[in-house]
mmCIF file with all atom_site columns, C-alpha atoms and ligand atoms in Angstrom:
data_model
loop_
_atom_site.group_PDB
_atom_site.id
_atom_site.type_symbol
_atom_site.label_atom_id
_atom_site.label_alt_id
_atom_site.label_comp_id
_atom_site.label_asym_id
_atom_site.label_entity_id
_atom_site.label_seq_id
_atom_site.pdbx_PDB_ins_code
_atom_site.Cartn_x
_atom_site.Cartn_y
_atom_site.Cartn_z
_atom_site.occupancy
_atom_site.B_iso_or_equiv
_atom_site.pdbx_formal_charge
_atom_site.auth_seq_id
_atom_site.auth_comp_id
_atom_site.auth_asym_id
_atom_site.auth_atom_id
_atom_site.pdbx_PDB_model_num
ATOM   1   C CA  . MET J 1 1   ? 22.850 -27.845 -3.425  1.00 0.00 ? 1   MET J CA  1
ATOM   2   C CA  . ASP J 1 2   ? 21.006 -24.950 -1.866  1.00 0.00 ? 2   ASP J CA  1
ATOM   3   C CA  . LEU J 1 3   ? 22.837 -21.878 -1.035  1.00 0.00 ? 3   LEU J CA  1
ATOM   4   C CA  . ILE J 1 4   ? 22.140 -18.434 0.600   1.00 0.00 ? 4   ILE J CA  1
ATOM   5   C CA  . LEU J 1 5   ? 24.278 -15.372 -0.354  1.00 0.00 ? 5   LEU J CA  1
ATOM   6   C CA  . PHE J 1 6   ? 24.278 -13.044 2.387   1.00 0.00 ? 6   PHE J CA  1
ATOM   7   C CA  . GLY J 1 7   ? 25.511 -9.387  2.988   1.00 0.00 ? 7   GLY J CA  1
ATOM   8   C CA  . PRO J 1 8   ? 24.255 -5.820  3.310   1.00 0.00 ? 8   PRO J CA  1
ATOM   9   C CA  . PRO J 1 9   ? 22.643 -3.780  0.284   1.00 0.00 ? 9   PRO J CA  1
ATOM   10  C CA  . GLY J 1 10  ? 25.271 -3.299  -2.353  1.00 0.00 ? 10  GLY J CA  1
ATOM   11  C CA  . ALA J 1 11  ? 27.661 -6.344  -1.318  1.00 0.00 ? 11  ALA J CA  1
ATOM   12  C CA  . GLY J 1 12  ? 27.513 -7.717  -4.649  1.00 0.00 ? 12  GLY J CA  1
ATOM   13  C CA  . LYS J 1 13  ? 25.229 -10.626 -4.000  1.00 0.00 ? 13  LYS J CA  1
ATOM   14  C CA  . GLY J 1 14  ? 23.311 -10.399 -7.133  1.00 0.00 ? 14  GLY J CA  1
ATOM   15  C CA  . THR J 1 15  ? 26.636 -10.368 -9.000  1.00 0.00 ? 15  THR J CA  1
ATOM   16  C CA  . GLN J 1 16  ? 27.767 -13.646 -7.415  1.00 0.00 ? 16  GLN J CA  1
ATOM   17  C CA  . ALA J 1 17  ? 24.559 -15.129 -7.559  1.00 0.00 ? 17  ALA J CA  1
ATOM   18  C CA  . LYS J 1 18  ? 24.532 -14.853 -11.350 1.00 0.00 ? 18  LYS J CA  1
ATOM   19  C CA  . VAL J 1 19  ? 27.886 -16.415 -11.582 1.00 0.00 ? 19  VAL J CA  1
ATOM   20  C CA  . LEU J 1 20  ? 26.825 -19.463 -9.812  1.00 0.00 ? 20  LEU J CA  1
ATOM   21  C CA  . GLN J 1 21  ? 23.741 -19.643 -11.890 1.00 0.00 ? 21  GLN J CA  1
ATOM   22  C CA  . ASP J 1 22  ? 25.659 -19.553 -15.043 1.00 0.00 ? 22  ASP J CA  1
ATOM   23  C CA  . GLU J 1 23  ? 28.423 -21.859 -13.630 1.00 0.00 ? 23  GLU J CA  1
ATOM   24  C CA  . ARG J 1 24  ? 26.576 -24.436 -11.539 1.00 0.00 ? 24  ARG J CA  1
ATOM   25  C CA  . GLY J 1 25  ? 22.984 -24.496 -13.188 1.00 0.00 ? 25  GLY J CA  1
ATOM   26  C CA  . LEU J 1 26  ? 21.561 -23.218 -9.748  1.00 0.00 ? 26  LEU J CA  1
ATOM   27  C CA  . VAL J 1 27  ? 18.617 -20.891 -9.906  1.00 0.00 ? 27  VAL J CA  1
ATOM   28  C CA  . GLN J 1 28  ? 18.968 -17.460 -8.465  1.00 0.00 ? 28  GLN J CA  1
ATOM   29  C CA  . LEU J 1 29  ? 15.918 -16.329 -6.245  1.00 0.00 ? 29  LEU J CA  1
ATOM   30  C CA  . SER J 1 30  ? 16.227 -12.696 -5.391  1.00 0.00 ? 30  SER J CA  1
ATOM   31  C CA  . THR J 1 31  ? 13.162 -11.507 -3.329  1.00 0.00 ? 31  THR J CA  1
ATOM   32  C CA  . GLY J 1 32  ? 14.092 -7.904  -4.444  1.00 0.00 ? 32  GLY J CA  1
ATOM   33  C CA  . ASP J 1 33  ? 13.809 -8.643  -7.959  1.00 0.00 ? 33  ASP J CA  1
ATOM   34  C CA  . MET J 1 34  ? 10.686 -10.645 -7.480  1.00 0.00 ? 34  MET J CA  1
ATOM   35  C CA  . LEU J 1 35  ? 9.119  -7.708  -5.536  1.00 0.00 ? 35  LEU J CA  1
ATOM   36  C CA  . ARG J 1 36  ? 10.092 -5.028  -7.926  1.00 0.00 ? 36  ARG J CA  1
ATOM   37  C CA  . ALA J 1 37  ? 8.459  -7.427  -10.718 1.00 0.00 ? 37  ALA J CA  1
ATOM   38  C CA  . ALA J 1 38  ? 5.176  -7.397  -8.832  1.00 0.00 ? 38  ALA J CA  1
ATOM   39  C CA  . VAL J 1 39  ? 5.421  -3.595  -8.323  1.00 0.00 ? 39  VAL J CA  1
ATOM   40  C CA  . ALA J 1 40  ? 5.978  -3.212  -12.131 1.00 0.00 ? 40  ALA J CA  1
ATOM   41  C CA  . ALA J 1 41  ? 3.008  -5.596  -12.807 1.00 0.00 ? 41  ALA J CA  1
ATOM   42  C CA  . GLY J 1 42  ? 0.898  -3.841  -10.353 1.00 0.00 ? 42  GLY J CA  1
ATOM   43  C CA  . THR J 1 43  ? -0.376 -7.036  -8.640  1.00 0.00 ? 43  THR J CA  1
ATOM   44  C CA  . GLU J 1 44  ? -1.696 -7.150  -5.100  1.00 0.00 ? 44  GLU J CA  1
ATOM   45  C CA  . LEU J 1 45  ? 1.713  -8.124  -3.699  1.00 0.00 ? 45  LEU J CA  1
ATOM   46  C CA  . GLY J 1 46  ? 3.231  -5.110  -5.507  1.00 0.00 ? 46  GLY J CA  1
ATOM   47  C CA  . ARG J 1 47  ? 0.538  -2.662  -4.340  1.00 0.00 ? 47  ARG J CA  1
ATOM   48  C CA  . LYS J 1 48  ? 1.269  -3.710  -0.710  1.00 0.00 ? 48  LYS J CA  1
ATOM   49  C CA  . SER J 1 49  ? 4.814  -3.658  -1.136  1.00 0.00 ? 49  SER J CA  1
ATOM   50  C CA  . LYS J 1 50  ? 5.911  -0.440  -2.951  1.00 0.00 ? 50  LYS J CA  1
ATOM   51  C CA  . ALA J 1 51  ? 5.689  2.214   -0.346  1.00 0.00 ? 51  ALA J CA  1
ATOM   52  C CA  . ILE J 1 52  ? 7.618  -0.094  2.135   1.00 0.00 ? 52  ILE J CA  1
ATOM   53  C CA  . MET J 1 53  ? 10.428 -0.771  -0.398  1.00 0.00 ? 53  MET J CA  1
ATOM   54  C CA  . ASP J 1 54  ? 10.563 2.956   -1.426  1.00 0.00 ? 54  ASP J CA  1
ATOM   55  C CA  . ARG J 1 55  ? 11.395 3.848   2.212   1.00 0.00 ? 55  ARG J CA  1
ATOM   56  C CA  . GLY J 1 56  ? 13.822 0.968   2.755   1.00 0.00 ? 56  GLY J CA  1
ATOM   57  C CA  . ASP J 1 57  ? 11.911 -0.894  5.259   1.00 0.00 ? 57  ASP J CA  1
ATOM   58  C CA  . LEU J 1 58  ? 11.285 -4.634  4.869   1.00 0.00 ? 58  LEU J CA  1
ATOM   59  C CA  . VAL J 1 59  ? 8.112  -6.199  3.470   1.00 0.00 ? 59  VAL J CA  1
ATOM   60  C CA  . PRO J 1 60  ? 6.410  -8.303  5.926   1.00 0.00 ? 60  PRO J CA  1
ATOM   61  C CA  . ASP J 1 61  ? 7.481  -11.850 6.415   1.00 0.00 ? 61  ASP J CA  1
ATOM   62  C CA  . ASP J 1 62  ? 4.483  -13.610 5.404   1.00 0.00 ? 62  ASP J CA  1
ATOM   63  C CA  . LEU J 1 63  ? 4.352  -11.931 1.939   1.00 0.00 ? 63  LEU J CA  1
ATOM   64  C CA  . VAL J 1 64  ? 8.150  -12.565 1.192   1.00 0.00 ? 64  VAL J CA  1
ATOM   65  C CA  . VAL J 1 65  ? 7.880  -16.263 2.590   1.00 0.00 ? 65  VAL J CA  1
ATOM   66  C CA  . GLY J 1 66  ? 4.843  -16.656 0.226   1.00 0.00 ? 66  GLY J CA  1
ATOM   67  C CA  . ILE J 1 67  ? 6.451  -15.799 -2.667  1.00 0.00 ? 67  ILE J CA  1
ATOM   68  C CA  . ILE J 1 68  ? 9.567  -17.948 -2.166  1.00 0.00 ? 68  ILE J CA  1
ATOM   69  C CA  . ALA J 1 69  ? 7.178  -20.954 -1.170  1.00 0.00 ? 69  ALA J CA  1
ATOM   70  C CA  . GLU J 1 70  ? 5.356  -20.462 -4.596  1.00 0.00 ? 70  GLU J CA  1
ATOM   71  C CA  . ARG J 1 71  ? 8.404  -20.112 -6.641  1.00 0.00 ? 71  ARG J CA  1
ATOM   72  C CA  . LEU J 1 72  ? 10.081 -23.140 -5.027  1.00 0.00 ? 72  LEU J CA  1
ATOM   73  C CA  . GLU J 1 73  ? 7.346  -25.360 -6.319  1.00 0.00 ? 73  GLU J CA  1
ATOM   74  C CA  . LYS J 1 74  ? 8.579  -24.685 -10.009 1.00 0.00 ? 74  LYS J CA  1
ATOM   75  C CA  . PRO J 1 75  ? 10.541 -27.327 -11.475 1.00 0.00 ? 75  PRO J CA  1
ATOM   76  C CA  . ASP J 1 76  ? 13.576 -25.469 -12.368 1.00 0.00 ? 76  ASP J CA  1
ATOM   77  C CA  . CYS J 1 77  ? 14.154 -25.013 -8.700  1.00 0.00 ? 77  CYS J CA  1
ATOM   78  C CA  . GLY J 1 78  ? 14.761 -28.752 -8.449  1.00 0.00 ? 78  GLY J CA  1
ATOM   79  C CA  . LYS J 1 79  ? 18.605 -28.790 -8.966  1.00 0.00 ? 79  LYS J CA  1
ATOM   80  C CA  . GLY J 1 80  ? 19.218 -26.046 -6.304  1.00 0.00 ? 80  GLY J CA  1
ATOM   81  C CA  . VAL J 1 81  ? 18.703 -22.528 -5.439  1.00 0.00 ? 81  VAL J CA  1
ATOM   82  C CA  . ILE J 1 82  ? 20.788 -19.463 -4.605  1.00 0.00 ? 82  ILE J CA  1
ATOM   83  C CA  . PHE J 1 83  ? 18.675 -17.407 -2.347  1.00 0.00 ? 83  PHE J CA  1
ATOM   84  C CA  . ASP J 1 84  ? 19.768 -13.528 -2.748  1.00 0.00 ? 84  ASP J CA  1
ATOM   85  C CA  . GLY J 1 85  ? 18.515 -11.173 -0.316  1.00 0.00 ? 85  GLY J CA  1
ATOM   86  C CA  . PHE J 1 86  ? 16.317 -13.892 1.538   1.00 0.00 ? 86  PHE J CA  1
ATOM   87  C CA  . PRO J 1 87  ? 15.955 -14.617 4.251   1.00 0.00 ? 87  PRO J CA  1
ATOM   88  C CA  . ARG J 1 88  ? 16.319 -11.276 5.939   1.00 0.00 ? 88  ARG J CA  1
ATOM   89  C CA  . THR J 1 89  ? 14.654 -11.809 9.393   1.00 0.00 ? 89  THR J CA  1
ATOM   90  C CA  . VAL J 1 90  ? 15.140 -15.027 11.750  1.00 0.00 ? 90  VAL J CA  1
ATOM   91  C CA  . ALA J 1 91  ? 11.436 -15.762 11.196  1.00 0.00 ? 91  ALA J CA  1
ATOM   92  C CA  . GLN J 1 92  ? 12.111 -15.994 7.414   1.00 0.00 ? 92  GLN J CA  1
ATOM   93  C CA  . ALA J 1 93  ? 15.148 -18.191 8.006   1.00 0.00 ? 93  ALA J CA  1
ATOM   94  C CA  . LYS J 1 94  ? 12.902 -20.356 10.206  1.00 0.00 ? 94  LYS J CA  1
ATOM   95  C CA  . ALA J 1 95  ? 10.291 -20.587 7.444   1.00 0.00 ? 95  ALA J CA  1
ATOM   96  C CA  . LEU J 1 96  ? 12.753 -21.610 5.124   1.00 0.00 ? 96  LEU J CA  1
ATOM   97  C CA  . ASP J 1 97  ? 14.175 -24.246 6.958   1.00 0.00 ? 97  ASP J CA  1
ATOM   98  C CA  . ALA J 1 98  ? 10.689 -25.809 7.299   1.00 0.00 ? 98  ALA J CA  1
ATOM   99  C CA  . MET J 1 99  ? 10.166 -25.109 3.611   1.00 0.00 ? 99  MET J CA  1
ATOM   100 C CA  . LEU J 1 100 ? 13.059 -27.078 2.589   1.00 0.00 ? 100 LEU J CA  1
ATOM   101 C CA  . THR J 1 101 ? 12.838 -29.869 5.286   1.00 0.00 ? 101 THR J CA  1
ATOM   102 C CA  . SER J 1 102 ? 9.365  -30.697 3.875   1.00 0.00 ? 102 SER J CA  1
ATOM   103 C CA  . ARG J 1 103 ? 10.868 -31.064 0.370   1.00 0.00 ? 103 ARG J CA  1
ATOM   104 C CA  . GLY J 1 104 ? 13.944 -33.264 1.822   1.00 0.00 ? 104 GLY J CA  1
ATOM   105 C CA  . ARG J 1 105 ? 16.184 -30.429 1.207   1.00 0.00 ? 105 ARG J CA  1
ATOM   106 C CA  . LYS J 1 106 ? 18.378 -28.121 3.345   1.00 0.00 ? 106 LYS J CA  1
ATOM   107 C CA  . ILE J 1 107 ? 20.600 -25.060 3.070   1.00 0.00 ? 107 ILE J CA  1
ATOM   108 C CA  . ASP J 1 108 ? 23.998 -26.503 2.354   1.00 0.00 ? 108 ASP J CA  1
ATOM   109 C CA  . ALA J 1 109 ? 25.901 -23.329 2.929   1.00 0.00 ? 109 ALA J CA  1
ATOM   110 C CA  . VAL J 1 110 ? 25.700 -19.574 3.777   1.00 0.00 ? 110 VAL J CA  1
ATOM   111 C CA  . ILE J 1 111 ? 28.123 -17.394 2.095   1.00 0.00 ? 111 ILE J CA  1
ATOM   112 C CA  . GLU J 1 112 ? 28.594 -14.129 3.681   1.00 0.00 ? 112 GLU J CA  1
ATOM   113 C CA  . LEU J 1 113 ? 30.023 -11.124 1.494   1.00 0.00 ? 113 LEU J CA  1
ATOM   114 C CA  . LYS J 1 114 ? 31.693 -9.085  4.156   1.00 0.00 ? 114 LYS J CA  1
ATOM   115 C CA  . VAL J 1 115 ? 32.079 -5.348  3.304   1.00 0.00 ? 115 VAL J CA  1
ATOM   116 C CA  . ASP J 1 116 ? 31.954 -2.145  4.972   1.00 0.00 ? 116 ASP J CA  1
ATOM   117 C CA  . ASP J 1 117 ? 29.113 0.412   4.906   1.00 0.00 ? 117 ASP J CA  1
ATOM   118 C CA  . GLU J 1 118 ? 30.848 3.605   3.685   1.00 0.00 ? 118 GLU J CA  1
ATOM   119 C CA  . ALA J 1 119 ? 32.194 1.713   0.688   1.00 0.00 ? 119 ALA J CA  1
ATOM   120 C CA  . MET J 1 120 ? 28.436 0.430   0.087   1.00 0.00 ? 120 MET J CA  1
ATOM   121 C CA  . VAL J 1 121 ? 27.378 4.089   -0.299  1.00 0.00 ? 121 VAL J CA  1
ATOM   122 C CA  . GLY J 1 122 ? 30.191 4.781   -2.668  1.00 0.00 ? 122 GLY J CA  1
ATOM   123 C CA  . ARG J 1 123 ? 29.174 1.671   -4.680  1.00 0.00 ? 123 ARG J CA  1
ATOM   124 C CA  . MET J 1 124 ? 25.607 2.592   -4.970  1.00 0.00 ? 124 MET J CA  1
ATOM   125 C CA  . GLU J 1 125 ? 26.433 6.054   -6.141  1.00 0.00 ? 125 GLU J CA  1
ATOM   126 C CA  . SER J 1 126 ? 28.619 4.933   -8.830  1.00 0.00 ? 126 SER J CA  1
ATOM   127 C CA  . ARG J 1 127 ? 25.997 2.265   -9.980  1.00 0.00 ? 127 ARG J CA  1
ATOM   128 C CA  . VAL J 1 128 ? 23.485 5.253   -10.119 1.00 0.00 ? 128 VAL J CA  1
ATOM   129 C CA  . ARG J 1 129 ? 25.968 7.207   -12.212 1.00 0.00 ? 129 ARG J CA  1
ATOM   130 C CA  . GLU J 1 130 ? 26.909 4.437   -14.523 1.00 0.00 ? 130 GLU J CA  1
ATOM   131 C CA  . ASN J 1 131 ? 23.378 3.482   -15.216 1.00 0.00 ? 131 ASN J CA  1
ATOM   132 C CA  . PRO J 1 132 ? 21.430 6.530   -15.811 1.00 0.00 ? 132 PRO J CA  1
ATOM   133 C CA  . GLY J 1 133 ? 17.807 6.189   -16.203 1.00 0.00 ? 133 GLY J CA  1
ATOM   134 C CA  . GLU J 1 134 ? 17.807 2.851   -14.429 1.00 0.00 ? 134 GLU J CA  1
ATOM   135 C CA  . ALA J 1 135 ? 18.129 3.901   -10.872 1.00 0.00 ? 135 ALA J CA  1
ATOM   136 C CA  . ARG J 1 136 ? 15.648 2.087   -8.353  1.00 0.00 ? 136 ARG J CA  1
ATOM   137 C CA  . ALA J 1 137 ? 13.297 4.185   -6.436  1.00 0.00 ? 137 ALA J CA  1
ATOM   138 C CA  . ASP J 1 138 ? 15.312 3.182   -3.305  1.00 0.00 ? 138 ASP J CA  1
ATOM   139 C CA  . ASP J 1 139 ? 18.615 3.839   -4.589  1.00 0.00 ? 139 ASP J CA  1
ATOM   140 C CA  . THR J 1 140 ? 19.119 7.339   -2.838  1.00 0.00 ? 140 THR J CA  1
ATOM   141 C CA  . PRO J 1 141 ? 21.996 7.918   -0.129  1.00 0.00 ? 141 PRO J CA  1
ATOM   142 C CA  . GLU J 1 142 ? 19.213 8.341   2.490   1.00 0.00 ? 142 GLU J CA  1
ATOM   143 C CA  . THR J 1 143 ? 17.312 5.232   1.633   1.00 0.00 ? 143 THR J CA  1
ATOM   144 C CA  . LEU J 1 144 ? 20.526 3.218   1.373   1.00 0.00 ? 144 LEU J CA  1
ATOM   145 C CA  . ARG J 1 145 ? 21.505 4.426   4.780   1.00 0.00 ? 145 ARG J CA  1
ATOM   146 C CA  . LYS J 1 146 ? 18.023 3.243   5.972   1.00 0.00 ? 146 LYS J CA  1
ATOM   147 C CA  . ARG J 1 147 ? 18.417 -0.111  4.313   1.00 0.00 ? 147 ARG J CA  1
ATOM   148 C CA  . LEU J 1 148 ? 21.825 -0.568  5.929   1.00 0.00 ? 148 LEU J CA  1
ATOM   149 C CA  . GLY J 1 149 ? 20.346 0.112   9.339   1.00 0.00 ? 149 GLY J CA  1
ATOM   150 C CA  . VAL J 1 150 ? 17.731 -2.270  8.545   1.00 0.00 ? 150 VAL J CA  1
ATOM   151 C CA  . TYR J 1 151 ? 20.308 -4.729  7.756   1.00 0.00 ? 151 TYR J CA  1
ATOM   152 C CA  . ARG J 1 152 ? 22.279 -4.410  10.941  1.00 0.00 ? 152 ARG J CA  1
ATOM   153 C CA  . GLN J 1 153 ? 19.275 -4.530  13.007  1.00 0.00 ? 153 GLN J CA  1
ATOM   154 C CA  . ASN J 1 154 ? 17.062 -7.079  11.451  1.00 0.00 ? 154 ASN J CA  1
ATOM   155 C CA  . THR J 1 155 ? 19.332 -9.283  9.168   1.00 0.00 ? 155 THR J CA  1
ATOM   156 C CA  . GLU J 1 156 ? 22.852 -9.419  10.789  1.00 0.00 ? 156 GLU J CA  1
ATOM   157 C CA  . PRO J 1 157 ? 21.439 -11.389 13.769  1.00 0.00 ? 157 PRO J CA  1
ATOM   158 C CA  . LEU J 1 158 ? 21.053 -14.287 11.178  1.00 0.00 ? 158 LEU J CA  1
ATOM   159 C CA  . LEU J 1 159 ? 24.643 -14.693 10.887  1.00 0.00 ? 159 LEU J CA  1
ATOM   160 C CA  . ASP J 1 160 ? 24.615 -16.032 14.515  1.00 0.00 ? 160 ASP J CA  1
ATOM   161 C CA  . PHE J 1 161 ? 21.501 -18.431 13.350  1.00 0.00 ? 161 PHE J CA  1
ATOM   162 C CA  . TYR J 1 162 ? 23.637 -20.046 10.583  1.00 0.00 ? 162 TYR J CA  1
ATOM   163 C CA  . ARG J 1 163 ? 26.770 -20.015 12.703  1.00 0.00 ? 163 ARG J CA  1
ATOM   164 C CA  . GLY J 1 164 ? 24.969 -22.151 15.060  1.00 0.00 ? 164 GLY J CA  1
ATOM   165 C CA  . GLN J 1 165 ? 24.094 -24.385 12.442  1.00 0.00 ? 165 GLN J CA  1
ATOM   166 C CA  . ASP J 1 166 ? 27.753 -24.577 11.338  1.00 0.00 ? 166 ASP J CA  1
ATOM   167 C CA  . LYS J 1 167 ? 26.789 -23.394 8.007   1.00 0.00 ? 167 LYS J CA  1
ATOM   168 C CA  . LEU J 1 168 ? 28.501 -19.768 7.747   1.00 0.00 ? 168 LEU J CA  1
ATOM   169 C CA  . VAL J 1 169 ? 31.356 -19.006 5.463   1.00 0.00 ? 169 VAL J CA  1
ATOM   170 C CA  . THR J 1 170 ? 32.708 -15.560 5.074   1.00 0.00 ? 170 THR J CA  1
ATOM   171 C CA  . VAL J 1 171 ? 34.357 -14.148 2.012   1.00 0.00 ? 171 VAL J CA  1
ATOM   172 C CA  . ASP J 1 172 ? 35.778 -10.770 1.684   1.00 0.00 ? 172 ASP J CA  1
ATOM   173 C CA  . GLY J 1 173 ? 33.461 -8.770  -0.575  1.00 0.00 ? 173 GLY J CA  1
ATOM   174 C CA  . MET J 1 174 ? 35.681 -5.797  -0.627  1.00 0.00 ? 174 MET J CA  1
ATOM   175 C CA  . ALA J 1 175 ? 38.145 -7.671  -3.120  1.00 0.00 ? 175 ALA J CA  1
ATOM   176 C CA  . PRO J 1 176 ? 37.643 -7.360  -6.772  1.00 0.00 ? 176 PRO J CA  1
ATOM   177 C CA  . ILE J 1 177 ? 34.745 -8.987  -8.377  1.00 0.00 ? 177 ILE J CA  1
ATOM   178 C CA  . ALA J 1 178 ? 36.849 -11.664 -10.038 1.00 0.00 ? 178 ALA J CA  1
ATOM   179 C CA  . ASP J 1 179 ? 38.419 -12.542 -6.791  1.00 0.00 ? 179 ASP J CA  1
ATOM   180 C CA  . VAL J 1 180 ? 35.205 -12.763 -4.809  1.00 0.00 ? 180 VAL J CA  1
ATOM   181 C CA  . SER J 1 181 ? 33.880 -14.954 -7.543  1.00 0.00 ? 181 SER J CA  1
ATOM   182 C CA  . ALA J 1 182 ? 36.840 -17.120 -7.112  1.00 0.00 ? 182 ALA J CA  1
ATOM   183 C CA  . ALA J 1 183 ? 36.591 -17.414 -3.543  1.00 0.00 ? 183 ALA J CA  1
ATOM   184 C CA  . VAL J 1 184 ? 32.766 -18.122 -3.970  1.00 0.00 ? 184 VAL J CA  1
ATOM   185 C CA  . ARG J 1 185 ? 33.733 -20.904 -6.348  1.00 0.00 ? 185 ARG J CA  1
ATOM   186 C CA  . GLY J 1 186 ? 35.946 -22.443 -3.951  1.00 0.00 ? 186 GLY J CA  1
ATOM   187 C CA  . VAL J 1 187 ? 33.372 -22.575 -1.056  1.00 0.00 ? 187 VAL J CA  1
ATOM   188 C CA  . VAL J 1 188 ? 30.674 -24.197 -3.325  1.00 0.00 ? 188 VAL J CA  1
ATOM   189 C CA  . GLY J 1 189 ? 33.216 -26.617 -4.633  1.00 0.00 ? 189 GLY J CA  1
ATOM   190 C CA  . ARG J 1 190 ? 34.112 -27.930 -1.279  1.00 0.00 ? 190 ARG J CA  1
ATOM   191 C CA  . VAL J 1 191 ? 30.416 -28.020 -0.136  1.00 0.00 ? 191 VAL J CA  1
ATOM   192 C CA  . GLY J 1 192 ? 29.637 -29.744 -3.453  1.00 0.00 ? 192 GLY J CA  1
ATOM   193 C CA  . GLU J 1 193 ? 32.142 -32.515 -2.599  1.00 0.00 ? 193 GLU J CA  1
ATOM   194 C CA  . ALA J 1 194 ? 30.915 -32.843 0.951   1.00 0.00 ? 194 ALA J CA  1
ATOM   195 C CA  . SER J 1 195 ? 27.360 -33.325 0.139   1.00 0.00 ? 195 SER J CA  1
HETATM 196 P P1  . ADP R 2 .   ? 19.489 -4.683  -1.602  1.00 0.00 ? 1   ADP R P1  1
HETATM 197 O O1  . ADP R 2 .   ? 20.116 -5.885  -1.111  1.00 0.00 ? 1   ADP R O1  1
HETATM 198 O O2  . ADP R 2 .   ? 20.165 -3.682  -2.487  1.00 0.00 ? 1   ADP R O2  1
HETATM 199 O O3  . ADP R 2 .   ? 18.795 -3.879  -0.453  1.00 0.00 ? 1   ADP R O3  1
HETATM 200 P P2  . ADP R 2 .   ? 16.906 -5.983  -2.533  1.00 0.00 ? 1   ADP R P2  1
HETATM 201 O O4  . ADP R 2 .   ? 16.723 -5.908  -4.113  1.00 0.00 ? 1   ADP R O4  1
HETATM 202 O O5  . ADP R 2 .   ? 17.367 -7.369  -2.081  1.00 0.00 ? 1   ADP R O5  1
HETATM 203 O O6  . ADP R 2 .   ? 18.043 -4.904  -2.369  1.00 0.00 ? 1   ADP R O6  1
HETATM 204 O O7  . ADP R 2 .   ? 15.823 -5.364  -1.682  1.00 0.00 ? 1   ADP R O7  1
HETATM 205 C C1  . ADP R 2 .   ? 15.050 -4.467  -1.999  1.00 0.00 ? 1   ADP R C1  1
HETATM 206 C C2  . ADP R 2 .   ? 13.960 -4.045  -1.341  1.00 0.00 ? 1   ADP R C2  1
HETATM 207 O O8  . ADP R 2 .   ? 12.972 -4.936  -1.098  1.00 0.00 ? 1   ADP R O8  1
HETATM 208 C C3  . ADP R 2 .   ? 14.125 -4.349  0.229   1.00 0.00 ? 1   ADP R C3  1
HETATM 209 O O9  . ADP R 2 .   ? 14.799 -2.938  0.934   1.00 0.00 ? 1   ADP R O9  1
HETATM 210 C C4  . ADP R 2 .   ? 12.927 -4.690  1.130   1.00 0.00 ? 1   ADP R C4  1
HETATM 211 O O10 . ADP R 2 .   ? 12.116 -3.451  0.907   1.00 0.00 ? 1   ADP R O10 1
HETATM 212 C C5  . ADP R 2 .   ? 12.386 -5.453  -0.043  1.00 0.00 ? 1   ADP R C5  1
HETATM 213 N N1  . ADP R 2 .   ? 12.832 -7.044  0.429   1.00 0.00 ? 1   ADP R N1  1
HETATM 214 C C6  . ADP R 2 .   ? 13.575 -7.635  -0.424  1.00 0.00 ? 1   ADP R C6  1
HETATM 215 N N2  . ADP R 2 .   ? 13.861 -8.987  -0.121  1.00 0.00 ? 1   ADP R N2  1
HETATM 216 C C7  . ADP R 2 .   ? 13.143 -8.994  1.208   1.00 0.00 ? 1   ADP R C7  1
HETATM 217 C C8  . ADP R 2 .   ? 13.053 -9.913  2.314   1.00 0.00 ? 1   ADP R C8  1
HETATM 218 N N3  . ADP R 2 .   ? 13.479 -11.167 2.298   1.00 0.00 ? 1   ADP R N3  1
HETATM 219 N N4  . ADP R 2 .   ? 12.143 -9.533  3.350   1.00 0.00 ? 1   ADP R N4  1
HETATM 220 C C9  . ADP R 2 .   ? 11.634 -8.315  3.366   1.00 0.00 ? 1   ADP R C9  1
HETATM 221 N N5  . ADP R 2 .   ? 11.754 -7.521  2.345   1.00 0.00 ? 1   ADP R N5  1
HETATM 222 C C10 . ADP R 2 .   ? 12.510 -7.682  1.210   1.00 0.00 ? 1   ADP R C10 1
#
């Protein structure tokens, strides 16, 4: 089963992806985590991405599509993947469809965590407060607003793309974490039975 967790920065995609990873044995692929690892390791990809990420813009499609294509080759992805933070543009979504089709796979469901922007700024501020010393370079109120703007402009149009494929399921991301997990679990259970 291959799934996409969809939603703006701070919506809780990573938290829910980890739940599914633990409970379903799916592999979480977060392009944000992969890019941060590349930055930390000082690879060419990291050098190309760092300034772009720090200002809250999108890394070019070919670079993120490349890291996903490479990662999908690994055997642990065979059982299924939860895409977290990818795709973020229609071009990425089309590239992902092509990659999966060539492997005889497809996206089974896109789970949208629906939240409101102002709450996201508050969440990020408390995440920074509660984890001193671990703040990401892009976790400032200004950059978060920029990332939310990029999300609205470049990523939100994907909702229509997946609605058109009849794959979009929306969950209330403002509910308590356990309730969001229960709703996500419900969706995944139904998709699992249907496939
Ligand atoms: P968040 O969901 O909190 O914005 P991520 O960890 O998913 O954070 O992404 C952090 C940054 O990494 C993004 O602002 C962007 O610069 C880059 N990035 C991550 N995924 C992608 C992607 N699919 N396409 C382009 N850039 C990406």
